[in-house]
Each structure stands twice: as structure tokens, then as C-alpha cells.
Amino acid sequence: MKILVGYKRVVDYNVRIQVKPDGTGVVTDGVKLSANPFDDIALEEALRLREKGVATEVVVVGIGPADLTAHLRNGLAMGANRAIHVVTADAVQPLTAARVFLKLIEKEQPGLVVLGKQAIDDDANQTGQMLAALWDRPQATFASKVEITDGKATVTREVDAGLEVIEAELPAVITTDLRLNEPRFIKLPDIMKAKSKPIDSIELGSLGVEAHDHLKTTHYAAPAKRSKGVMVKDAAELVAALKQKGLL
Amino acid sequence: MSKILVIAEHLGDKLNSSTARAVSAAAAVKPDTIDVLVLSDAPDAIAAEAAKIDGVSRVLTVARPENVHALAAVLAPQIAKAAAGYSHVFVPSTTFGKDVAPRVAALLGVAQVSDVMSVEAAHSFKRPIYAGNAIITVEADANHTVVATIRSASWAAAGNAASSAPIEALAIDNVTLPTHTRFVELKQGSSDRPDLQSAGKVVSGGRGVGSKENFEIIYKFADRIGAAVGASRAAVDAGYVPSEMQVGQTGKIIAPELYMAIGISGAIQHLTGIKDAGTIVAINKDGEAPIFEIADIGLVGDLFKLIPELEQALG
């Protein structure tokens, strides 16, 4: 079985995001970029399935500009067999990303597609669900445990009410939550090995998908700040303050 | 003019309060009608509750045995059919809505606006990106149905109407529901405490609590003031409490009147989940902890000493 993994590059999660004063975007110049943390978890899960013998090949997929290859090399160094680079200079929204994945699925015929539940830049949390709809296949979102047996995935999902277990016939789309696994670190010899692994580049336009801006972002703003609070010296003072506010 | 379909969220025969919050967001569009759609095997009790929400024009029910569990693959084709004639489909931005809404949007061939915080105009919305570190205004195409998830913490629940809205059964024909996705079980912690997502008061514990056993001190204090109990990701990852108690960017985003963060340092992802709270109280032994930057009231000290003192001060 082949597994496709979405591997998006985003502003590193440790970067403190600054909104540009003119409201046209956030500052990304010179900012550290890394793999979306949920995508690292997706890749790790795919690699573990290959190591267990459930999967035979893991393919990482990135959509982005020409310099995305360095990022895809990291996915290869982590252990993916090969990479597909869908080349576009434009930012791609979730519906477009889902349409791109559908085209790749038609070509690659994977048994499983594993994506992060959301990217930590746009926080949309849509691509996996949209892909599953377009593909007309099961979706198992927010996965914290995955077992593959007899052509089906048994997935534990982190939902508001607790942990939900569902069964999904393969092929299917799984999106990862934080507790699914802890991604491995990339070792130096693996970086060397990754240099000889193949990256296929495909122009987005050649897939017959348009990078259409379905939603237009007209303004960026910094969030409203909470006003500076006060410190109290002991428990009695805290209780008094809360009683005064009518909260206790 | 706008016609909005709000998808009801429910667990069993209980309507979730996120539905009334989504109705509030729908009302902000100033539409001609707000209809609520209930998909269930037995929708009657849920529909009766939804009919009482102020601003609702009609409640539509789809009763099918396949709808006994909220499986996105099963519900989405029905919602997509029901969406015909509506300008907007609003779904609560809970794990239920986040799962099903994008599937509906893709079936309709439209984009989705995630986590709507405010409605600027019928096709213009504000939503958070970068874990709430930037707020963007997005415009959706007025020629297509808007599918949006509604960030519950940004909207107060719509109140009760003077009289109940009419309830009508909706016939959805020519939809083949898939059988490729099956519910197995829901593992739920049983608790008599208030629901974390809708509680007025929440007491959360973090890594500073130290163990599953020590967490009893948090539960006990929460019970004393009638609060729901939450936790930071660190406390969940360490196994002190189950995952459904996690508050933060990837857990629950909440807006209680009172939020007490105890032994929580305040990672940005946690702060994202609480910044709409009315009053934030932080108790931490590290006076430099980031939680104090957003707390309204801070108290530095050992939680194991301070909590008993708080209980005593309560009288």
C-alpha cells in the first residue's frame, strides 16, 4: 500500500507573529519556516505504518514555490521514499489544495492519505475533509490512534465529548491530532541519503486545477489586547477581588 | 436577501449550546430567515429544543436511522442537498462542525470560512489565523453559498423565543448515503460537573499540578465554586486528565466569565483558547510565567498551599 502525506511549509510555531502596520499581511520576510507540526505527525504515522509492513511506500506532497524543494528534502530525510512538488507561486486555499490532491490520487492510487488536521498558519482545518468529499471516500479527522487491518482503518478521534472510535474502509483520508505520535528527529546521515531521493515537480496548472482565490482576505489586524491586570498578595485578597466582581 | 441554514449539533437527544451561538452569528447577518436543520435517528426532542431559540424561523428535521451517530461522510450529502436555496450554511466550530462543514463545502464546490468571530456584512467576516495572533477580514463570493463554521467563544447563545418556531420534516430524496464509514464507540468520561464549553466558571490545572492524583485538588476546588474543570496540553500529555479537558488552540476554545489557570505557565496555544474569557485569574509559583501577561488577577505562590487557603477564604 502506498501512503500520500501532505507536507506543508509554514512559519515556525515559535515565531511571534507580527501583523504589518498597513494591514496587508503578516511579516514573513526573514522569518523561520518549518514543516507544519501536524504534517510532521502525519509523516511520522505513515513511516510507522511502513515500518510495520502495512505500507510499502510513503510519498510526501508539497504545494508551493520553487524553493519548496529544500523543505521536501526534510520530509525525505525523515524517511519518505519520494516527494511530489506541485509548483505554484500563488498561495493555495484549502479547496484548491484538495483538488490538487485528488488529481495526484488519480495518478498515484494510494491506499491512504494522511494530512495534518490543520496548518498553523491559516488554521483552516479543511483540506482533509474537502479531499475526502471530492474523492467520495471516508474521512477520519483528529486522529489520536490509527490501526490498519483487513482493508480498513480503525481510528480513535479526539472529539469534544471524549474519544470516538470509527472504522473507515480503505482508501481513506486521515487527519492527525497532536497526540497521535511524536515525530522522529532527522539525523545527519539521513539528510545525506535524502539528496538522492527523487522529487517530481509538476506545475499546478498542468494538473488542470486553477489556483482560484475563493476567499479574498481584505485586511489583517493584530488581535485586541487584554488590559494589564493586577497582582494580589494572598488568597484572601484574591477571593475578595473576585467577590467584588460578583464572580464568586 | 439572505436565508441561513444553521446545522444543529447534538449528542444523543441533547441539543448542544453551540447551536444557539451559531444562531446568534446568523442573526448578525440580518437575514430574512434562519432555519435550523436537525439530522438524527430521532430528532423530535432536539428539534423541540432548537425551536425555542430566539430568531429561529423554522426547524427542519431529517429522521434517518443512519443519522444515529454524527458521521461526516453520512451527514454531509444530506446537508448539501438541504442547503439548496440558502445563501449561508452555518455550523458550530466544534469538533462536530469542523469535521462535517468542509465536507459540505466541497460537495457544494465552495470555500469555507472557518471560525467566524464577527460578521462585518453578509459576505464579509472576521476570523483568527496564526493561533489568534492575527485577525483577518475575508470576503466570500456573493454568487455562491457561504459555508462557515462559527467560533462559539465569540458568540453568546441566542436566548429563548416567546413562542416556539414551527417544526417540519424535511424530505431529502435521491441521496445515497455511504456505508464505508462506521461508528464503533464513544469513550466518554462521566462527570456531574458543568460542561467545559458552556460553563460560566472554569478552573484549569497544568503541569504544575504534578500528577493525576494531585489533580484531585483542582476538582475539589472547582466543585466548591461550581466550576467546570479544564487542563493545559501539558497536563493532558502527561496523562493527568483525559484529552477532552484540553483548553487551547487545538483543544477547546472557551469564553467563561471566570477562568482560573492554576499551575499553567501559559503557552501561546493555551492563551489562544482563553482570551475571550471575562476575567482570567492566574496562580503560578513562577512570577515570570507568560500566563501573568494576560491575567486580570495574578497570584504568585505554591498552588498546594494557596488552594486550601482560597477554600478557607471562601468561608
Coordinates of C-alpha atoms in Angstrom, one line a residue:
Chain A
M1 CA 0.0 0.0 0.0
K2 CA 1.1 3.5 -0.9
I3 CA 0.5 6.4 1.5
L4 CA 0.4 10.1 0.4
V5 CA 1.3 12.6 3.1
G6 CA 0.6 16.3 2.9
Y7 CA 3.7 18.3 3.9
K8 CA 3.1 22.0 4.2
R9 CA 5.7 24.6 5.0
V10 CA 4.6 27.3 7.4
V11 CA 6.0 30.0 9.7
D12 CA 7.7 28.1 12.5
Y13 CA 5.5 27.7 15.6
N14 CA 8.0 29.5 17.8
V15 CA 7.9 32.7 15.8
R16 CA 5.9 35.5 17.3
I17 CA 3.6 36.7 14.5
Q18 CA 3.7 40.4 13.7
V19 CA 0.9 42.0 11.6
K20 CA 2.2 44.6 9.2
P21 CA 1.2 48.1 10.3
D22 CA -0.6 48.7 7.0
G23 CA -2.8 45.7 7.5
T24 CA -1.8 43.9 4.2
G25 CA -0.4 40.8 5.8
V26 CA 1.9 39.4 8.5
V27 CA 5.6 39.8 8.4
T28 CA 7.2 36.8 6.8
D29 CA 10.5 38.3 5.5
G30 CA 13.4 36.6 7.2
V31 CA 11.1 34.6 9.4
K32 CA 12.0 30.9 10.1
L33 CA 9.9 28.4 8.1
S34 CA 9.3 24.8 9.2
A35 CA 7.1 21.9 8.5
N36 CA 3.6 22.3 9.8
P37 CA 3.7 20.3 13.1
F38 CA 0.6 18.3 12.3
D39 CA 2.2 17.3 9.0
D40 CA 5.3 16.0 10.8
I41 CA 2.9 13.9 12.8
A42 CA 1.2 12.7 9.6
L43 CA 4.6 11.8 8.0
E44 CA 5.7 10.0 11.2
E45 CA 2.5 7.9 11.3
A46 CA 2.9 7.0 7.6
L47 CA 6.5 6.0 8.3
R48 CA 5.5 3.8 11.2
L49 CA 2.9 2.1 9.1
R50 CA 5.6 1.3 6.5
E51 CA 7.9 0.1 9.3
K52 CA 5.1 -2.3 10.5
G53 CA 4.8 -3.6 6.9
V54 CA 1.4 -2.1 6.4
A55 CA 2.6 0.3 3.8
T56 CA 5.3 -0.1 1.2
E57 CA 5.8 3.4 0.1
V58 CA 5.4 6.9 1.6
V59 CA 5.2 9.9 -0.7
V60 CA 5.3 13.4 0.7
V61 CA 3.4 16.1 -1.2
G62 CA 4.1 19.9 -1.1
I63 CA 2.3 22.7 -3.0
G64 CA 4.3 25.9 -3.3
P65 CA 7.0 27.9 -5.0
A66 CA 10.3 26.7 -6.5
D67 CA 12.2 26.9 -3.2
L68 CA 9.9 24.4 -1.5
T69 CA 12.3 21.6 -2.6
A70 CA 14.5 22.2 0.5
H71 CA 11.5 21.7 2.7
L72 CA 10.5 18.5 0.8
R73 CA 14.1 17.2 1.3
N74 CA 13.4 17.4 5.1
G75 CA 10.4 15.1 4.5
L76 CA 12.7 12.7 2.5
A77 CA 15.3 12.9 5.3
M78 CA 12.7 11.9 7.8
G79 CA 12.1 8.8 5.8
A80 CA 9.7 9.4 2.9
N81 CA 10.6 7.4 -0.2
R82 CA 9.9 10.2 -2.6
A83 CA 8.3 13.6 -2.9
I84 CA 5.9 15.4 -5.3
H85 CA 6.3 19.1 -5.6
V86 CA 3.3 20.8 -7.1
V87 CA 4.8 24.1 -8.2
T88 CA 2.9 27.4 -7.9
A89 CA 3.9 30.9 -6.9
D90 CA 0.4 31.6 -5.6
A91 CA -0.9 30.9 -2.1
V92 CA -3.2 27.9 -2.3
Q93 CA -6.5 27.8 -0.4
P94 CA -7.9 24.5 1.1
L95 CA -10.4 23.8 -1.7
T96 CA -7.6 24.2 -4.3
A97 CA -5.3 22.0 -2.2
A98 CA -8.0 19.3 -2.0
R99 CA -8.5 19.4 -5.8
V100 CA -4.7 19.1 -6.3
F101 CA -4.6 16.1 -4.0
L102 CA -7.5 14.5 -5.9
K103 CA -5.5 14.8 -9.1
L104 CA -2.5 13.2 -7.5
I105 CA -4.6 10.4 -6.1
E106 CA -5.9 9.6 -9.5
K107 CA -2.4 9.1 -10.7
E108 CA -0.8 7.5 -7.6
Q109 CA -3.7 5.4 -6.4
P110 CA -2.8 5.4 -2.7
G111 CA -4.5 3.3 -0.1
L112 CA -4.3 6.0 2.5
V113 CA -3.8 9.8 2.5
V114 CA -2.6 11.3 5.8
L115 CA -2.8 15.0 6.4
G116 CA -2.4 17.3 9.4
K117 CA -5.7 18.3 10.8
Q118 CA -4.9 22.0 10.2
A119 CA -1.9 24.1 9.2
I120 CA -0.8 26.5 11.9
D121 CA -0.7 29.5 9.5
D122 CA -4.3 29.7 8.2
D123 CA -5.8 27.4 10.9
A124 CA -8.4 26.4 8.3
N125 CA -8.8 22.7 9.2
Q126 CA -10.5 21.9 5.9
T127 CA -8.3 20.2 3.3
G128 CA -8.6 16.6 4.5
Q129 CA -12.4 16.8 4.8
M130 CA -12.7 18.5 1.4
L131 CA -10.5 15.9 -0.2
A132 CA -12.5 13.1 1.3
A133 CA -15.7 14.6 -0.1
L134 CA -14.3 15.1 -3.6
W135 CA -12.8 11.6 -3.5
D136 CA -16.1 10.2 -2.1
R137 CA -14.1 8.2 0.5
P138 CA -14.1 8.0 4.3
Q139 CA -12.5 10.7 6.5
A140 CA -11.2 10.1 10.0
T141 CA -10.3 13.5 11.3
F142 CA -8.4 14.5 14.5
A143 CA -6.8 11.0 14.9
S144 CA -5.0 10.1 18.1
K145 CA -4.7 6.4 17.2
V146 CA -4.7 4.5 13.9
E147 CA -4.8 0.8 13.3
I148 CA -4.9 -0.7 9.8
T149 CA -6.2 -4.3 9.4
D150 CA -8.1 -6.1 6.7
G151 CA -8.5 -3.2 4.4
K152 CA -9.9 -0.9 7.0
A153 CA -8.6 1.8 9.4
T154 CA -9.8 1.8 13.0
V155 CA -9.2 5.4 14.1
T156 CA -9.6 6.9 17.5
R157 CA -10.6 10.5 17.2
E158 CA -10.3 13.3 19.7
V159 CA -13.7 14.9 19.8
D160 CA -15.3 17.4 22.3
A161 CA -17.2 14.7 24.1
G162 CA -14.2 12.4 24.5
L163 CA -12.6 9.7 22.3
E164 CA -14.6 8.5 19.4
V165 CA -13.7 5.3 17.5
I166 CA -14.7 4.8 13.9
E167 CA -14.0 2.3 11.2
A168 CA -13.1 3.5 7.7
E169 CA -12.8 1.3 4.7
L170 CA -9.6 2.0 2.7
P171 CA -8.8 4.0 0.7
A172 CA -9.5 6.8 3.2
V173 CA -8.3 10.2 4.4
I174 CA -6.9 10.5 8.0
T175 CA -6.1 13.9 9.6
T176 CA -3.8 13.9 12.6
D177 CA -4.1 15.4 16.0
L178 CA -1.3 16.2 18.4
R179 CA -1.3 13.0 20.4
L180 CA -1.1 10.5 17.6
N181 CA 2.7 10.2 17.9
E182 CA 5.9 12.0 18.5
P183 CA 7.8 12.7 15.2
R184 CA 11.4 11.4 15.0
F185 CA 14.3 13.8 14.6
I186 CA 16.2 13.9 11.4
K187 CA 19.7 12.5 11.6
L188 CA 22.6 13.8 9.6
P189 CA 23.2 10.6 7.6
D190 CA 19.5 10.7 6.6
I191 CA 20.0 14.2 5.2
M192 CA 22.8 12.9 3.0
K193 CA 20.6 10.0 1.9
A194 CA 17.7 12.3 1.1
K195 CA 19.8 14.1 -1.5
S196 CA 19.5 11.1 -3.9
K197 CA 15.8 10.5 -3.3
P198 CA 13.5 11.7 -6.2
I199 CA 11.4 14.8 -6.2
D200 CA 8.9 15.0 -9.0
S201 CA 8.0 18.6 -10.0
I202 CA 4.6 19.2 -11.5
E203 CA 3.2 22.7 -12.5
L204 CA -0.1 23.2 -10.7
G205 CA -1.7 24.4 -13.9
S206 CA -0.7 21.2 -15.7
L207 CA -3.0 19.2 -13.3
G208 CA -6.0 21.1 -14.6
V209 CA -6.6 22.8 -11.3
E210 CA -6.9 26.6 -11.1
A211 CA -5.4 28.3 -8.0
H212 CA -8.6 30.3 -7.6
D213 CA -9.0 32.7 -4.6
H214 CA -12.3 31.6 -3.3
L215 CA -12.0 33.8 -0.3
K216 CA -10.4 37.2 -0.5
T217 CA -8.5 38.5 2.5
T218 CA -9.1 42.2 2.6
H219 CA -7.5 43.1 5.9
Y220 CA -5.1 41.8 8.6
A221 CA -5.2 43.1 12.1
A222 CA -3.4 42.4 15.4
P223 CA -5.8 40.8 18.0
A224 CA -7.4 43.0 20.6
K225 CA -5.1 43.2 23.7
R226 CA -6.3 42.4 27.1
S227 CA -5.6 45.3 29.5
K228 CA -2.9 44.9 32.1
G229 CA -4.0 43.0 35.2
V230 CA -3.2 43.4 38.9
M231 CA -1.3 41.2 41.2
V232 CA -2.7 40.2 44.6
K233 CA -0.6 39.2 47.6
D234 CA -2.6 36.3 49.0
A235 CA -5.6 34.0 48.8
A236 CA -7.9 36.3 50.9
E237 CA -7.2 39.2 48.6
L238 CA -8.0 37.1 45.5
V239 CA -11.3 35.9 46.9
A240 CA -12.2 39.4 47.9
A241 CA -11.4 40.7 44.4
L242 CA -13.5 38.0 42.8
K243 CA -16.4 38.6 45.2
Q244 CA -16.3 42.3 44.4
K245 CA -16.6 41.5 40.7
G246 CA -19.6 39.2 41.5
L247 CA -17.7 36.2 40.2
L248 CA -17.8 34.2 43.4
Chain B
M1 CA -31.6 38.5 0.6
S2 CA -30.1 36.1 3.0
K3 CA -31.5 32.8 4.0
I4 CA -29.4 31.0 6.6
L5 CA -29.4 27.3 7.4
V6 CA -27.9 26.5 10.8
I7 CA -26.8 22.9 11.4
A8 CA -27.8 21.7 14.9
E9 CA -25.2 20.0 17.0
H10 CA -26.4 17.4 19.4
L11 CA -25.2 14.4 21.3
G12 CA -27.9 11.8 21.7
D13 CA -31.1 13.7 22.2
K14 CA -29.5 16.8 23.8
L15 CA -29.0 19.9 21.8
N16 CA -25.5 21.5 22.2
S17 CA -25.4 25.1 23.2
S18 CA -23.1 25.8 20.3
T19 CA -26.2 25.7 18.1
A20 CA -27.7 28.7 19.8
R21 CA -24.4 30.5 19.5
A22 CA -24.4 29.8 15.7
V23 CA -27.9 31.2 15.6
S24 CA -26.5 34.4 17.1
A25 CA -24.0 34.7 14.4
A26 CA -26.7 34.0 11.8
A27 CA -28.8 36.8 13.3
A28 CA -25.8 39.2 12.8
V29 CA -26.2 38.7 9.1
K30 CA -29.7 40.2 9.4
P31 CA -31.2 37.5 7.2
D32 CA -34.8 37.1 6.1
T33 CA -34.9 33.6 7.6
I34 CA -32.9 31.4 9.9
D35 CA -33.8 27.7 9.7
V36 CA -32.2 25.1 11.9
L37 CA -31.6 21.6 10.5
V38 CA -31.6 18.6 12.8
L39 CA -30.2 15.4 11.5
S40 CA -30.8 12.4 13.8
D41 CA -32.4 9.0 14.0
A42 CA -34.9 10.5 16.5
P43 CA -34.9 14.3 16.1
D44 CA -38.1 15.3 17.9
A45 CA -36.7 16.2 21.3
I46 CA -33.7 18.0 19.8
A47 CA -36.0 19.9 17.4
A48 CA -38.3 21.0 20.2
E49 CA -35.3 22.5 22.0
A50 CA -34.0 24.2 18.8
A51 CA -37.5 25.6 18.1
K52 CA -37.2 27.6 21.4
I53 CA -34.1 29.5 20.3
D54 CA -34.9 33.2 19.6
G55 CA -34.6 34.2 16.0
V56 CA -35.2 30.8 14.5
S57 CA -37.8 30.8 11.7
R58 CA -38.3 27.0 11.3
V59 CA -36.7 23.8 12.5
L60 CA -36.3 21.2 9.8
T61 CA -35.8 17.6 10.7
V62 CA -34.3 14.7 8.8
A63 CA -35.0 11.4 10.6
R64 CA -33.0 8.5 9.3
P65 CA -31.5 5.5 11.1
E66 CA -28.1 6.3 9.5
N67 CA -28.1 9.6 11.4
V68 CA -27.8 7.9 14.8
H69 CA -24.2 9.0 15.0
A70 CA -22.7 12.2 13.6
L71 CA -20.5 10.7 10.8
A72 CA -19.4 13.5 8.4
A73 CA -19.5 11.2 5.4
V74 CA -23.1 10.3 6.1
L75 CA -24.4 13.8 7.2
A76 CA -22.6 15.9 4.5
P77 CA -24.5 14.7 1.4
Q78 CA -27.8 15.4 3.3
I79 CA -26.7 18.9 4.4
A80 CA -25.5 19.7 0.9
K81 CA -28.9 18.8 -0.5
A82 CA -30.8 20.7 2.2
A83 CA -28.6 23.8 1.5
A84 CA -30.3 24.4 -1.8
G85 CA -31.9 27.8 -1.8
Y86 CA -29.9 29.1 1.2
S87 CA -27.4 31.8 0.9
H88 CA -25.4 30.7 4.0
V89 CA -24.9 27.4 5.9
F90 CA -23.6 28.0 9.4
V91 CA -22.1 25.2 11.6
P92 CA -20.7 25.4 15.1
S93 CA -16.9 25.4 15.1
T94 CA -16.7 22.4 17.4
T95 CA -15.1 19.1 16.6
F96 CA -18.6 18.2 15.1
G97 CA -18.7 21.2 12.8
K98 CA -15.0 21.2 11.9
D99 CA -15.4 17.6 10.8
V100 CA -18.6 18.0 8.7
A101 CA -18.6 21.6 7.3
P102 CA -15.7 21.3 5.0
R103 CA -17.1 18.1 3.5
V104 CA -20.4 20.0 2.8
A105 CA -18.5 23.0 1.3
A106 CA -16.5 20.7 -1.0
L107 CA -19.7 18.9 -2.1
L108 CA -21.2 22.4 -2.9
G109 CA -17.9 23.3 -4.6
V110 CA -17.4 26.4 -2.4
A111 CA -14.8 27.6 0.0
Q112 CA -15.4 27.6 3.8
V113 CA -14.9 30.4 6.2
S114 CA -13.6 28.8 9.4
D115 CA -14.1 30.1 12.9
V116 CA -16.2 33.2 12.3
M117 CA -15.6 35.7 15.1
S118 CA -17.7 38.6 13.7
V119 CA -20.0 39.3 10.8
E120 CA -19.0 42.5 9.0
A121 CA -21.5 42.2 6.2
A122 CA -23.5 39.3 4.6
H123 CA -20.3 38.1 2.8
S124 CA -17.6 39.6 5.0
F125 CA -16.3 38.0 8.2
K126 CA -13.5 38.3 10.7
R127 CA -11.6 35.1 11.7
P128 CA -8.4 34.3 13.5
I129 CA -5.3 32.9 11.9
Y130 CA -1.8 32.0 13.4
A131 CA -3.4 30.8 16.6
G132 CA -5.3 34.1 17.0
N133 CA -2.2 36.2 16.6
A134 CA -3.7 37.9 13.6
I135 CA -7.3 38.5 12.8
I136 CA -8.3 38.7 9.1
T137 CA -11.3 40.0 7.3
V138 CA -12.3 37.7 4.5
E139 CA -14.8 38.2 1.7
A140 CA -16.7 35.3 0.3
D141 CA -18.1 35.2 -3.2
A142 CA -21.6 36.6 -3.1
N143 CA -22.6 34.4 -6.1
H144 CA -22.1 31.2 -4.1
T145 CA -23.4 29.7 -0.9
V146 CA -21.3 30.7 2.1
V147 CA -20.3 27.7 4.3
A148 CA -18.9 28.9 7.6
T149 CA -18.1 27.5 11.0
I150 CA -18.9 29.7 13.9
R151 CA -16.4 30.2 16.7
S152 CA -18.5 29.5 19.7
A153 CA -16.4 31.6 22.2
S154 CA -17.1 34.7 20.1
W155 CA -20.9 34.5 20.3
A156 CA -23.3 34.5 23.2
A157 CA -26.0 31.9 22.9
A158 CA -29.3 33.3 21.5
G159 CA -31.9 33.4 24.2
N160 CA -35.3 31.8 24.4
A161 CA -38.1 32.9 22.0
A162 CA -41.5 33.9 23.2
S163 CA -43.1 31.2 21.2
S164 CA -41.6 28.1 19.6
A165 CA -40.8 28.1 15.9
P166 CA -42.6 25.5 13.7
I167 CA -41.0 22.1 13.2
E168 CA -41.2 20.5 9.8
A169 CA -39.9 17.2 8.5
L170 CA -37.7 17.6 5.5
A171 CA -37.7 15.0 2.8
I172 CA -34.2 14.5 1.2
D173 CA -34.5 12.3 -1.8
N174 CA -32.0 10.9 -4.2
V175 CA -29.2 10.8 -1.8
T176 CA -27.2 7.6 -1.4
L177 CA -25.6 7.5 2.0
P178 CA -22.2 5.8 2.1
T179 CA -21.6 2.8 4.4
H180 CA -17.8 3.0 4.1
T181 CA -17.5 4.8 7.5
R182 CA -18.9 3.2 10.7
F183 CA -19.2 4.4 14.3
V184 CA -17.7 1.9 16.7
E185 CA -17.9 3.6 20.1
L186 CA -17.6 6.9 22.1
K187 CA -15.4 6.8 25.2
Q188 CA -16.7 9.5 27.5
G189 CA -15.6 10.5 30.9
S190 CA -18.7 10.6 33.1
S191 CA -18.9 13.8 35.1
D192 CA -21.5 15.7 37.1
R193 CA -19.5 18.8 36.7
P194 CA -20.6 21.7 34.4
D195 CA -19.8 21.3 30.7
L196 CA -16.4 22.8 29.9
Q197 CA -17.5 24.6 26.7
S198 CA -20.6 26.4 28.2
A199 CA -19.7 26.8 31.9
G200 CA -19.6 30.3 33.4
K201 CA -16.7 29.4 35.5
V202 CA -13.7 27.2 34.6
V203 CA -10.8 26.0 36.8
S204 CA -7.9 24.6 34.8
G205 CA -4.8 22.8 36.0
G206 CA -1.5 22.5 34.2
R207 CA 1.9 20.7 34.5
G208 CA 2.4 22.4 37.9
V209 CA -0.3 20.2 39.4
G210 CA 2.3 17.4 39.0
S211 CA 0.2 14.2 38.8
K212 CA -3.1 12.6 38.2
E213 CA -3.6 12.1 41.9
N214 CA -2.8 15.7 42.7
F215 CA -5.4 16.8 40.2
E216 CA -8.0 16.0 42.9
I217 CA -7.2 19.3 44.5
I218 CA -8.3 21.1 41.2
Y219 CA -11.5 19.0 41.0
K220 CA -12.3 19.7 44.7
F221 CA -11.8 23.4 44.3
A222 CA -13.8 23.5 41.1
D223 CA -16.7 21.7 42.8
R224 CA -16.5 24.2 45.7
I225 CA -17.2 27.1 43.4
G226 CA -19.4 25.3 40.9
A227 CA -16.9 25.4 38.0
A228 CA -16.1 23.1 35.1
V229 CA -12.6 21.6 35.0
G230 CA -10.1 22.1 32.2
A231 CA -6.4 21.5 31.7
S232 CA -3.4 22.6 29.6
R233 CA -2.0 20.4 26.9
A234 CA 1.0 19.6 29.1
A235 CA -1.4 18.2 31.8
V236 CA -3.2 16.1 29.1
D237 CA 0.1 14.9 27.5
A238 CA 1.4 13.9 31.0
G239 CA -1.7 11.8 31.5
Y240 CA -3.1 13.7 34.4
V241 CA -6.5 14.1 32.7
P242 CA -8.3 12.9 29.6
S243 CA -8.0 14.8 26.2
E244 CA -11.5 16.2 26.2
M245 CA -10.4 18.5 29.0
Q246 CA -7.7 20.3 27.0
V247 CA -8.2 24.0 26.6
G248 CA -6.3 25.8 23.9
Q249 CA -5.7 26.2 20.2
T250 CA -6.1 22.5 19.4
G251 CA -8.4 21.7 22.4
K252 CA -11.4 23.7 23.4
I253 CA -11.7 27.4 22.9
I254 CA -13.8 28.8 25.7
A255 CA -15.1 32.1 27.0
P256 CA -16.3 31.7 30.6
E257 CA -17.0 34.7 32.8
L258 CA -14.3 33.4 35.2
Y259 CA -11.2 31.4 34.1
M260 CA -8.7 30.3 36.8
A261 CA -5.4 28.9 35.4
I262 CA -3.7 27.0 38.2
G263 CA -0.1 25.8 37.7
I264 CA -0.3 26.7 34.0
S265 CA 2.6 28.6 32.6
G266 CA 0.6 29.9 29.6
A267 CA 2.0 28.7 26.3
I268 CA 0.6 30.8 23.4
Q269 CA -1.5 27.9 22.3
H270 CA -3.2 27.8 25.7
L271 CA -3.8 31.5 25.8
T272 CA -5.5 31.3 22.4
G273 CA -8.1 29.1 24.0
I274 CA -9.0 31.5 26.8
K275 CA -8.5 35.1 25.6
D276 CA -12.2 35.7 25.3
A277 CA -12.8 34.9 29.0
G278 CA -14.3 37.6 31.1
T279 CA -11.8 37.5 34.0
I280 CA -8.7 35.5 33.9
V281 CA -7.0 34.5 37.2
A282 CA -3.5 33.0 37.2
I283 CA -2.0 31.1 40.1
N284 CA 1.6 30.1 39.5
K285 CA 4.7 29.8 41.5
D286 CA 6.8 31.4 38.7
G287 CA 6.1 35.1 38.8
E288 CA 7.7 35.3 35.3
A289 CA 5.2 32.8 33.7
P290 CA 3.6 34.2 30.5
I291 CA 0.2 33.5 31.9
F292 CA 0.6 36.6 34.0
E293 CA 0.8 38.8 30.9
I294 CA -2.8 38.2 30.1
A295 CA -4.2 37.5 33.5
D296 CA -6.6 40.1 35.1
I297 CA -5.6 39.0 38.5
G298 CA -2.4 37.2 39.3
L299 CA -1.2 35.4 42.5
V300 CA 2.3 34.1 42.8
G301 CA 2.8 31.1 45.1
D302 CA 2.6 27.3 45.6
L303 CA -0.8 26.1 44.5
F304 CA -0.9 23.3 47.1
K305 CA -0.7 25.9 49.8
L306 CA -2.9 28.5 48.1
I307 CA -5.8 26.4 47.1
P308 CA -6.6 25.4 50.7
E309 CA -6.2 29.0 51.7
L310 CA -8.7 30.0 48.9
E311 CA -11.2 27.4 50.2
Q312 CA -10.8 28.8 53.7
A313 CA -11.2 32.4 52.4
L314 CA -14.4 31.4 50.7
G315 CA -15.8 30.8 54.2

